[in-house]
PDB file of C-alpha atoms in Angstrom:
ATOM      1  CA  UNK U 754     -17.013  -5.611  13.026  1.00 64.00           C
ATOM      2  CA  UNK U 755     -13.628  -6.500  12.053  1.00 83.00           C
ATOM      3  CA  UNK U 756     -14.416  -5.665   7.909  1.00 84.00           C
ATOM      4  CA  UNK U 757     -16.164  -3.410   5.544  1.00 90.00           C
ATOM      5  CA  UNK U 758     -16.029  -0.936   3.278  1.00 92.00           C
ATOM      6  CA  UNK U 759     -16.167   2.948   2.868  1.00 94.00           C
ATOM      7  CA  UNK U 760     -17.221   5.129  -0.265  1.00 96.00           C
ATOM      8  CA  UNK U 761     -14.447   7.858  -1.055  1.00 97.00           C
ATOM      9  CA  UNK U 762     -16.603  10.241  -2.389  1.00 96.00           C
ATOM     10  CA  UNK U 763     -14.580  12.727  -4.464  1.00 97.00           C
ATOM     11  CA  UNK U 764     -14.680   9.491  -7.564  1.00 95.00           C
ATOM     12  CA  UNK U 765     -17.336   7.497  -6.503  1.00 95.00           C
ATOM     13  CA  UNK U 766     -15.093   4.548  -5.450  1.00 93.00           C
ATOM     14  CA  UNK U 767     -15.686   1.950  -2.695  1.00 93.00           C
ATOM     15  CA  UNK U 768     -12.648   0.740  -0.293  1.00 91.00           C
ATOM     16  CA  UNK U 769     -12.758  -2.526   1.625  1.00 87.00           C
ATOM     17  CA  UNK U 770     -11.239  -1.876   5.242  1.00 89.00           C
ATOM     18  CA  UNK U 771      -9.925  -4.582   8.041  1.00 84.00           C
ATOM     19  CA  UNK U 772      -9.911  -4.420  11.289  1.00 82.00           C
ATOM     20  CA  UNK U 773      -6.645  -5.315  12.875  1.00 78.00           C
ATOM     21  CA  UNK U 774      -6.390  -4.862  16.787  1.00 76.00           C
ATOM     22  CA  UNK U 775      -7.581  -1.078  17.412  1.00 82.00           C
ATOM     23  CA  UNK U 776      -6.877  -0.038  13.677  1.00 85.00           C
ATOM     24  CA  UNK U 777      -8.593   0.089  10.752  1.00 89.00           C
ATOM     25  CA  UNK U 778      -6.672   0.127   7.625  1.00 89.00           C
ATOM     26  CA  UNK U 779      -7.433  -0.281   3.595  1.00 89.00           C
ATOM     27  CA  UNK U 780      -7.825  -4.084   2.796  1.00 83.00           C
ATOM     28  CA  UNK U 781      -6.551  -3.037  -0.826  1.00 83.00           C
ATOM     29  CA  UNK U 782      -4.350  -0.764  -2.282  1.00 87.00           C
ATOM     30  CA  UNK U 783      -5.453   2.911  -2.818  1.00 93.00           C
ATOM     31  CA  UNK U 784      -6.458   4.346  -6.612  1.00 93.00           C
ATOM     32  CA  UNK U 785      -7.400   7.850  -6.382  1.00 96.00           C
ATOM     33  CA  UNK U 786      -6.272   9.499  -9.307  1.00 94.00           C
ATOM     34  CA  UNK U 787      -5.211  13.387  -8.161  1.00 95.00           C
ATOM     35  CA  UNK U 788      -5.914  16.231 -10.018  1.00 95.00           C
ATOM     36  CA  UNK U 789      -2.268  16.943  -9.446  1.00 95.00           C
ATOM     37  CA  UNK U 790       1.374  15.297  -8.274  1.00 96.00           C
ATOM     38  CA  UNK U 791       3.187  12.345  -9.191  1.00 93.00           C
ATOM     39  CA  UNK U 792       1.648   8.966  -9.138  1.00 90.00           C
ATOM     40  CA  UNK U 793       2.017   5.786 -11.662  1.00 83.00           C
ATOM     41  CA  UNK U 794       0.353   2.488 -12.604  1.00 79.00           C
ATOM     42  CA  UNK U 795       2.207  -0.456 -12.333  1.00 66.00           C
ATOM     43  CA  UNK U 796       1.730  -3.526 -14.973  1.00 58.00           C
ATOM     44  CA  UNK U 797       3.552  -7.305 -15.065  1.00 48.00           C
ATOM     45  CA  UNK U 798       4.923  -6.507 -17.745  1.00 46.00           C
ATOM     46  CA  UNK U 799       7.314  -3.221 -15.954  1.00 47.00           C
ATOM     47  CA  UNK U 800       5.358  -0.665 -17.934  1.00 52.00           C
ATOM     48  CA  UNK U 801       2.912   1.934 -16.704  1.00 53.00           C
ATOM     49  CA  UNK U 802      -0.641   1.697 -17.768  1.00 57.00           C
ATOM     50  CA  UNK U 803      -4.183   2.506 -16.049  1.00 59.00           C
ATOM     51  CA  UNK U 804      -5.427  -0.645 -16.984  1.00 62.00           C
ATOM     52  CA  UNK U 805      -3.526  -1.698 -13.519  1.00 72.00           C
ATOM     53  CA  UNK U 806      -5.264   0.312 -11.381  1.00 80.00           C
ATOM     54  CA  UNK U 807      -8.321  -1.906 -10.041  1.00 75.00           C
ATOM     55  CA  UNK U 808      -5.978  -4.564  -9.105  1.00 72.00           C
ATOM     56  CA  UNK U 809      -2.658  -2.685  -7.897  1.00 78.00           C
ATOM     57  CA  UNK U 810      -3.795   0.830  -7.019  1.00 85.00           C
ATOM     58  CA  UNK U 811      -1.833   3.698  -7.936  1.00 88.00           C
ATOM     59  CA  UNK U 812       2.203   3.976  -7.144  1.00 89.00           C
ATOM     60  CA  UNK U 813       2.429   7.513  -5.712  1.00 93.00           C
ATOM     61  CA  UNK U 814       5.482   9.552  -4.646  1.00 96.00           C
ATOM     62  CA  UNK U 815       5.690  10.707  -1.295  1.00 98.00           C
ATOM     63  CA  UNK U 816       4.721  14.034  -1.435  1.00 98.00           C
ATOM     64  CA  UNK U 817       1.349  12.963  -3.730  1.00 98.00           C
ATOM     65  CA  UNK U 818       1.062   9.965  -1.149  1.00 98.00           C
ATOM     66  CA  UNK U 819       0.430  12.136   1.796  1.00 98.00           C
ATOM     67  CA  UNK U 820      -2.156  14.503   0.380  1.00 98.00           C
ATOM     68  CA  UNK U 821      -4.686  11.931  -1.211  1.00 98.00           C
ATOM     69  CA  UNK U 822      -6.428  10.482   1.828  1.00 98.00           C
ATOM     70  CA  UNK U 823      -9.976  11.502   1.700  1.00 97.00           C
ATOM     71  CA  UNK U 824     -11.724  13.166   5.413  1.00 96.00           C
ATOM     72  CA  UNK U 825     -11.452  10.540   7.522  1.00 97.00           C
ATOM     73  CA  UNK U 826      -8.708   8.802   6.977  1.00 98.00           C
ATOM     74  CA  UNK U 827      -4.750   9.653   6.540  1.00 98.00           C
ATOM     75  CA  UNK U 828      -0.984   8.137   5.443  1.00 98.00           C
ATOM     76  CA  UNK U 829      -0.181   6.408   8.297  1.00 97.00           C
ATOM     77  CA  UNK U 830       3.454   7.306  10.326  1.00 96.00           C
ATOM     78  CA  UNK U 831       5.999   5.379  11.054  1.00 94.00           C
ATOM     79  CA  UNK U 832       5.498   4.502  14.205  1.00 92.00           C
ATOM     80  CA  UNK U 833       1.983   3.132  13.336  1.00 92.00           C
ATOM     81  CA  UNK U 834       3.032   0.883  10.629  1.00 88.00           C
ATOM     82  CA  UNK U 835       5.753  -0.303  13.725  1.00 83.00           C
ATOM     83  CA  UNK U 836       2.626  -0.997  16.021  1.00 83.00           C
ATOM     84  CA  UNK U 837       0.689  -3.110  13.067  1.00 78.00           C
ATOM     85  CA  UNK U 838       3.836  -4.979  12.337  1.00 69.00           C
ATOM     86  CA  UNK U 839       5.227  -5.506  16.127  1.00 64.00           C
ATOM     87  CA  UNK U 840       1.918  -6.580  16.905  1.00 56.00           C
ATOM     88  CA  UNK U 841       0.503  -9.043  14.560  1.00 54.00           C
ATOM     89  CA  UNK U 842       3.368 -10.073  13.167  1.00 53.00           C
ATOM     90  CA  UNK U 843       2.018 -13.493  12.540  1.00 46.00           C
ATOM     91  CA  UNK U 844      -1.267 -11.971  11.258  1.00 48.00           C
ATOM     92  CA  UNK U 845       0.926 -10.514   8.837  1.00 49.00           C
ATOM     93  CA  UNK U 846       2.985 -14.187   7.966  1.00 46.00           C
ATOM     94  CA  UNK U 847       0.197 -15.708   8.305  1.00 43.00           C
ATOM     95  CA  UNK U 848      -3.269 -14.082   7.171  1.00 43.00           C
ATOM     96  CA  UNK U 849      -2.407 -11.174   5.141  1.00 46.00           C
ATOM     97  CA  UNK U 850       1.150 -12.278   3.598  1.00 43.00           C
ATOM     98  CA  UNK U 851       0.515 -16.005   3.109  1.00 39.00           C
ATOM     99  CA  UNK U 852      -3.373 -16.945   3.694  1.00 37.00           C
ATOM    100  CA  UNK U 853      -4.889 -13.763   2.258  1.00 38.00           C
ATOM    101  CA  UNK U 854      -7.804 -14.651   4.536  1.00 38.00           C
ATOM    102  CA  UNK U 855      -8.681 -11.419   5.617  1.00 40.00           C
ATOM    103  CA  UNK U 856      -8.790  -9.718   2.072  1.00 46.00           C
ATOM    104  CA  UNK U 857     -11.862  -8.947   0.178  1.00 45.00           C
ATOM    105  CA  UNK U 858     -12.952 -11.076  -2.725  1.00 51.00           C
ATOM    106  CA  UNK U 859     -13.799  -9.232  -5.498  1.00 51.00           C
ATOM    107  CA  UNK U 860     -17.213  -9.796  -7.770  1.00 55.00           C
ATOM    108  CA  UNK U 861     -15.176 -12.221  -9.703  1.00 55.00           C
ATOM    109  CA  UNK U 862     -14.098 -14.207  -6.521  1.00 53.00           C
ATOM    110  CA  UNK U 863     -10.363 -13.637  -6.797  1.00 50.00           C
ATOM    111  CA  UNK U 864      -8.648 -11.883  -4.124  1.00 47.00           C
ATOM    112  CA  UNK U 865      -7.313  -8.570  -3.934  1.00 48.00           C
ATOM    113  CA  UNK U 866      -3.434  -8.160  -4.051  1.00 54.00           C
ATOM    114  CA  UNK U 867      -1.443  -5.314  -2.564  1.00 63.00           C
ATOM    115  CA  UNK U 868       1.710  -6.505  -3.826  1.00 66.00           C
ATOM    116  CA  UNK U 869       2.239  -3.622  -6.327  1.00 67.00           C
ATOM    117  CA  UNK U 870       6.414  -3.504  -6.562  1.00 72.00           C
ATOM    118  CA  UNK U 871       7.437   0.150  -7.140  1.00 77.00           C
ATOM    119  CA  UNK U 872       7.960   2.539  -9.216  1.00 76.00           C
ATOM    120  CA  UNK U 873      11.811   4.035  -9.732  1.00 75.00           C
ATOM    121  CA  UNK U 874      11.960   7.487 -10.839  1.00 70.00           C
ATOM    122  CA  UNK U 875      15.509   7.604 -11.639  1.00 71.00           C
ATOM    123  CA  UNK U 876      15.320   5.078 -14.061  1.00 68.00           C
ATOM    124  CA  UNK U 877      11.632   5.305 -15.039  1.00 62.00           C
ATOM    125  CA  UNK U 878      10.315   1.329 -14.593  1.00 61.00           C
ATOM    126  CA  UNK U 879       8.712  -0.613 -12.017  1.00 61.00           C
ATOM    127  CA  UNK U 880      11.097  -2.990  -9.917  1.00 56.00           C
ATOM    128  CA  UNK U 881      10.215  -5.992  -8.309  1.00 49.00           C
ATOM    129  CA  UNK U 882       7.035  -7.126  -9.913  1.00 50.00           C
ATOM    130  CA  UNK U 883       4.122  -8.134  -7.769  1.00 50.00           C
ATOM    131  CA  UNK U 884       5.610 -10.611  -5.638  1.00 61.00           C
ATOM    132  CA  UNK U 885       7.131  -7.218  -3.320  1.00 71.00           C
ATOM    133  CA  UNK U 886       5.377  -4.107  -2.039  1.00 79.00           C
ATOM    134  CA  UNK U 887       6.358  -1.097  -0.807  1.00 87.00           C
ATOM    135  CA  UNK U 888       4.111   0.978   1.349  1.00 91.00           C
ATOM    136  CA  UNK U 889       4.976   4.997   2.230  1.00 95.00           C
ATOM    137  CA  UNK U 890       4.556   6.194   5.853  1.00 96.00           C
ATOM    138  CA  UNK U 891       3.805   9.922   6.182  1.00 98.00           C
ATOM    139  CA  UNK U 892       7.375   9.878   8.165  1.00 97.00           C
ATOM    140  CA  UNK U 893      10.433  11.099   6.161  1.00 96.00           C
ATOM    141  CA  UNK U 894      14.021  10.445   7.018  1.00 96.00           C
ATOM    142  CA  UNK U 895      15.578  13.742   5.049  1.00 95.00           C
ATOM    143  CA  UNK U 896      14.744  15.699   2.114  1.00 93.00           C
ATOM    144  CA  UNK U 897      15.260  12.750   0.111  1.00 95.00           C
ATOM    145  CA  UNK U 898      14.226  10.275   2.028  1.00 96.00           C
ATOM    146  CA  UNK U 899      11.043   8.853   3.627  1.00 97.00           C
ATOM    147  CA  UNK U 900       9.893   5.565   5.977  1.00 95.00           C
ATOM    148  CA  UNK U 901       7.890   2.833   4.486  1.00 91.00           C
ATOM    149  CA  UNK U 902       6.347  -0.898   5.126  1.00 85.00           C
ATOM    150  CA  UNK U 903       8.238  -3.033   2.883  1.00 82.00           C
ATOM    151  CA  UNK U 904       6.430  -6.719   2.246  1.00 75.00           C
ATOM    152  CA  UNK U 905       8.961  -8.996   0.363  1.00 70.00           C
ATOM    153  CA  UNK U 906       8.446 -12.174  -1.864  1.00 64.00           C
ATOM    154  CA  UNK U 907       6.606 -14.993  -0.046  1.00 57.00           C
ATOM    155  CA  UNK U 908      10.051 -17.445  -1.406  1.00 57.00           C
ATOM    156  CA  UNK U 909      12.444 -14.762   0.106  1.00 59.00           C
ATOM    157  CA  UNK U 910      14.403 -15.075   3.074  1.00 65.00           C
ATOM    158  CA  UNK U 911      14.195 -10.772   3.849  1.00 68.00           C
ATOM    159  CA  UNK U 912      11.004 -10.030   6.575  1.00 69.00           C
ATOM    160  CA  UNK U 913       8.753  -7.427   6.132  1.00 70.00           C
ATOM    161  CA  UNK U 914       9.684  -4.616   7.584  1.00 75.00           C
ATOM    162  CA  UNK U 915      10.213  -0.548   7.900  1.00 85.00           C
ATOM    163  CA  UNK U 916      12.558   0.678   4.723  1.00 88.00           C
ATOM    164  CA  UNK U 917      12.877   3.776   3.751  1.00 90.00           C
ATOM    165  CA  UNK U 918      13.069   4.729   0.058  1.00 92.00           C
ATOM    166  CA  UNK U 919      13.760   7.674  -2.070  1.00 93.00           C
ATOM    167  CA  UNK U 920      11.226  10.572  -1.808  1.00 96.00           C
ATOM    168  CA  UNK U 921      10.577  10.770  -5.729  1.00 94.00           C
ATOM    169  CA  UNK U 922      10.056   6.919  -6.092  1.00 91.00           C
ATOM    170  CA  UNK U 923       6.040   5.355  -6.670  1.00 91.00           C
ATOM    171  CA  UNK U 924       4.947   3.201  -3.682  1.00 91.00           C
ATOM    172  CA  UNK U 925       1.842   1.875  -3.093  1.00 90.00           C
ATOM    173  CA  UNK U 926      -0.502   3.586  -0.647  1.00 94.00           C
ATOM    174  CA  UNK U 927      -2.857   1.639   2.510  1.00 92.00           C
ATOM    175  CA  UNK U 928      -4.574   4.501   4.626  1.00 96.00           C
ATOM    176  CA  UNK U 929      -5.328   3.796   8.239  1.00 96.00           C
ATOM    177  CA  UNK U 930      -8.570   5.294   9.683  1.00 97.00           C
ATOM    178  CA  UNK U 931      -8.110   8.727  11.764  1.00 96.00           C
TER     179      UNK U 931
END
């Protein structure tokens, strides 16, 4: 089966999942709203609001990002976001970045988006809008710094890639399946 869904039982919430070689990873951005930590919701219009959430997810900072994942599935490293990127490459041009072919449609028929931008904690806004994402690895760089998948604007001439970004900042969070 190369898609579903799974039921994240401490809000009741239901996850589509791809398949993508031998991993499984969130088809949508996650929105589980801690009971502590930092995390933000993004909006078009660079303000925070919850009304956000069902289509973005929540922007978390890193150390919020890796201690959400429900039993079952975790913040993936580095090294796996490498593997997904090295090897489907053109799945990501192509499918996921371009196509969308692979993402759930939601009751409505429109498509999911994980392109949530990020939230800056130094200056307190969202950057980038929805046409970027930023995704956190569980892999940090310092005590400052941390790896993450970064996803740029379909018109832009940067590649997706592994960025890291400051520890404090809100990215958007994709679990992979333990």
């Amino acid at each position: 089966m190369n898609k579903g869904s799974f039921l994240d039982n401490r809000d009741g919430r239901r996850y589509k999942w791809i398949r993508i070689g031998n991993q499984i990873i969130m088809a949508e951005n996650f929105a589980y709203k801690p009971d502590n930590g930092k995390y933000w919701a993004y909006e078009d219009s660079y303000t925070l609001s919850e009304d956000t959430v069902a289509k973005f997810g929540y922007l978390y900072d890193w150390e919020t990002a890796n201690k959400v994942a429900p039993d079952g599935w975790h913040l993936p490293t580095k090294e796996e976001w490498l593997a997904l990127f090295s090897d489907f490459k053109k799945f990501l041009y192509k499918e996921f970045y371009v196509e969308w072919k692979y993402l759930p449609e939601k009751e409505d028929g429109t498509k999911y988006t994980l392109f949530g931008g990020m939230y800056n904690h130094r200056n307190g806004c969202c950057s980038y809008g929805n046409g970027q994402s930023f995704f956190w690895s569980s892999t940090e760089v310092d005590g400052e710094l941390a790896f993450g998948l970064y996803i740029p604007e379909r018109t832009s001439e940067d590649i997706p890639g592994i960025k890291y970004n400051r520890r404090g900042d809100g990215l958007s969070v994709i679990l992979f399946q333990d």
